[in-house]
Amino acid sequence: HMLPLRKYDSSVMLTEEGLESMSLNRILLNVDSMILGAKTRHRREVLRRLTSDAEIRVDKKTTVTSPGFAGSGTGDNVFSGNYPDGTALPNSYTLYFRVASGSLSAGLKAAVAELRRWQVGPFDLIGPQAQIDAIVALGAPDFIAAGSELIRQGSGTAEAQVDPNQYVGVFDKDVRVRKPILDYSDANITIYKSFGNLNPRNPLAWRYDEQRGRGAFVRSRSLYPLDQAVLLQYFGIGVNNRTAVANIRVAGSGGYVAPTFS
């Protein structure tokens, strides 16, 4: 499936008079803030594509769309075929789930079981504070907490063998639960398989314009240095491996709903 590509820009919006009166530190702060904004855009676009069950137009000038994970897409984008062992997929197969809060453990295990039919663990899990707290509250044997570099666990106490600086523990034996993310507060949980940086089997892929390169670059609408300087970047985040992610919405009724980003 083709990947989307978009143009993003931002501007320092300075004036000649302002530049002449500003200190070097203030000028650098403006530039650093613009670069930080670009990095935030990268993170948000990754999370949006990771959690969305929508089809996205490949380019603004075409009707061709790039689908999400299994369960997303219509027409030629419908996910079909068999499991790796040759077993036929059920009708309307999907990796987008809705789970009631009262059956959180069973629902998450069902989602992980589907991922295990396609991929080999370990898997990673992300979610906002409330959902991570709910998973931690499940306790043993469903959830095993990570240790601490400052605290020695007592004899006979189970301890997850993961980095406590990145993870709060492990769910269902091989799902590493990451510390809460602050990008959204909706009741969404995402479980994914990562194959490592730049691996062609990863769930998402970064597309960039081959003529302009993958980095951001500065263009200016004024001859005066930095006046109206514009940071441009062409990139797109698309789904690359449609069976490497399970998305869950925790709700009492309805179907899957993607989180909302501010």
Tab-separated table of N, CA and C in Angstrom, residues 13 21 77-78 104 113 126 180 189 195 205 208 213 253:
chain	number	residue	atom	x	y	z
A	13	MET	N	8.414	34.357	12.133
A	13	MET	CA	7.599	35.577	12.152
A	13	MET	C	8.296	36.741	12.860
A	21	SER	N	16.910	44.488	17.546
A	21	SER	CA	16.866	44.795	18.979
A	21	SER	C	16.967	43.564	19.866
A	77	ASN	N	-8.559	-1.874	-0.120
A	77	ASN	CA	-7.844	-1.721	1.142
A	77	ASN	C	-8.343	-2.662	2.248
A	78	VAL	N	-9.399	-3.417	1.971
A	78	VAL	CA	-9.890	-4.368	2.970
A	78	VAL	C	-8.836	-5.434	3.215
A	104	LEU	N	-11.435	-5.556	31.414
A	104	LEU	CA	-10.206	-5.031	30.815
A	104	LEU	C	-9.167	-6.123	30.600
A	113	ALA	N	-3.731	-11.979	22.059
A	113	ALA	CA	-3.797	-13.305	21.435
A	113	ALA	C	-3.856	-13.192	19.918
A	126	ILE	N	1.123	1.188	25.095
A	126	ILE	CA	1.099	2.592	25.478
A	126	ILE	C	-0.339	3.017	25.762
A	180	PRO	N	3.006	6.166	31.226
A	180	PRO	CA	1.918	6.881	30.547
A	180	PRO	C	2.424	7.971	29.617
A	189	ILE	N	-5.878	2.314	24.351
A	189	ILE	CA	-4.672	1.537	24.622
A	189	ILE	C	-4.185	0.966	23.303
A	195	PHE	N	10.196	-3.924	15.725
A	195	PHE	CA	11.304	-4.756	15.268
A	195	PHE	C	12.641	-4.019	15.351
A	205	ALA	N	5.742	3.420	8.746
A	205	ALA	CA	6.876	3.812	7.911
A	205	ALA	C	6.821	5.304	7.655
A	208	TYR	N	9.253	10.221	2.705
A	208	TYR	CA	9.752	11.577	2.491
A	208	TYR	C	9.909	11.834	0.990
A	213	GLY	N	14.510	15.500	0.307
A	213	GLY	CA	15.175	14.831	1.420
A	213	GLY	C	14.248	14.642	2.608
A	253	SER	N	-19.907	0.590	25.553
A	253	SER	CA	-20.686	0.231	24.373
A	253	SER	C	-20.068	0.882	23.145
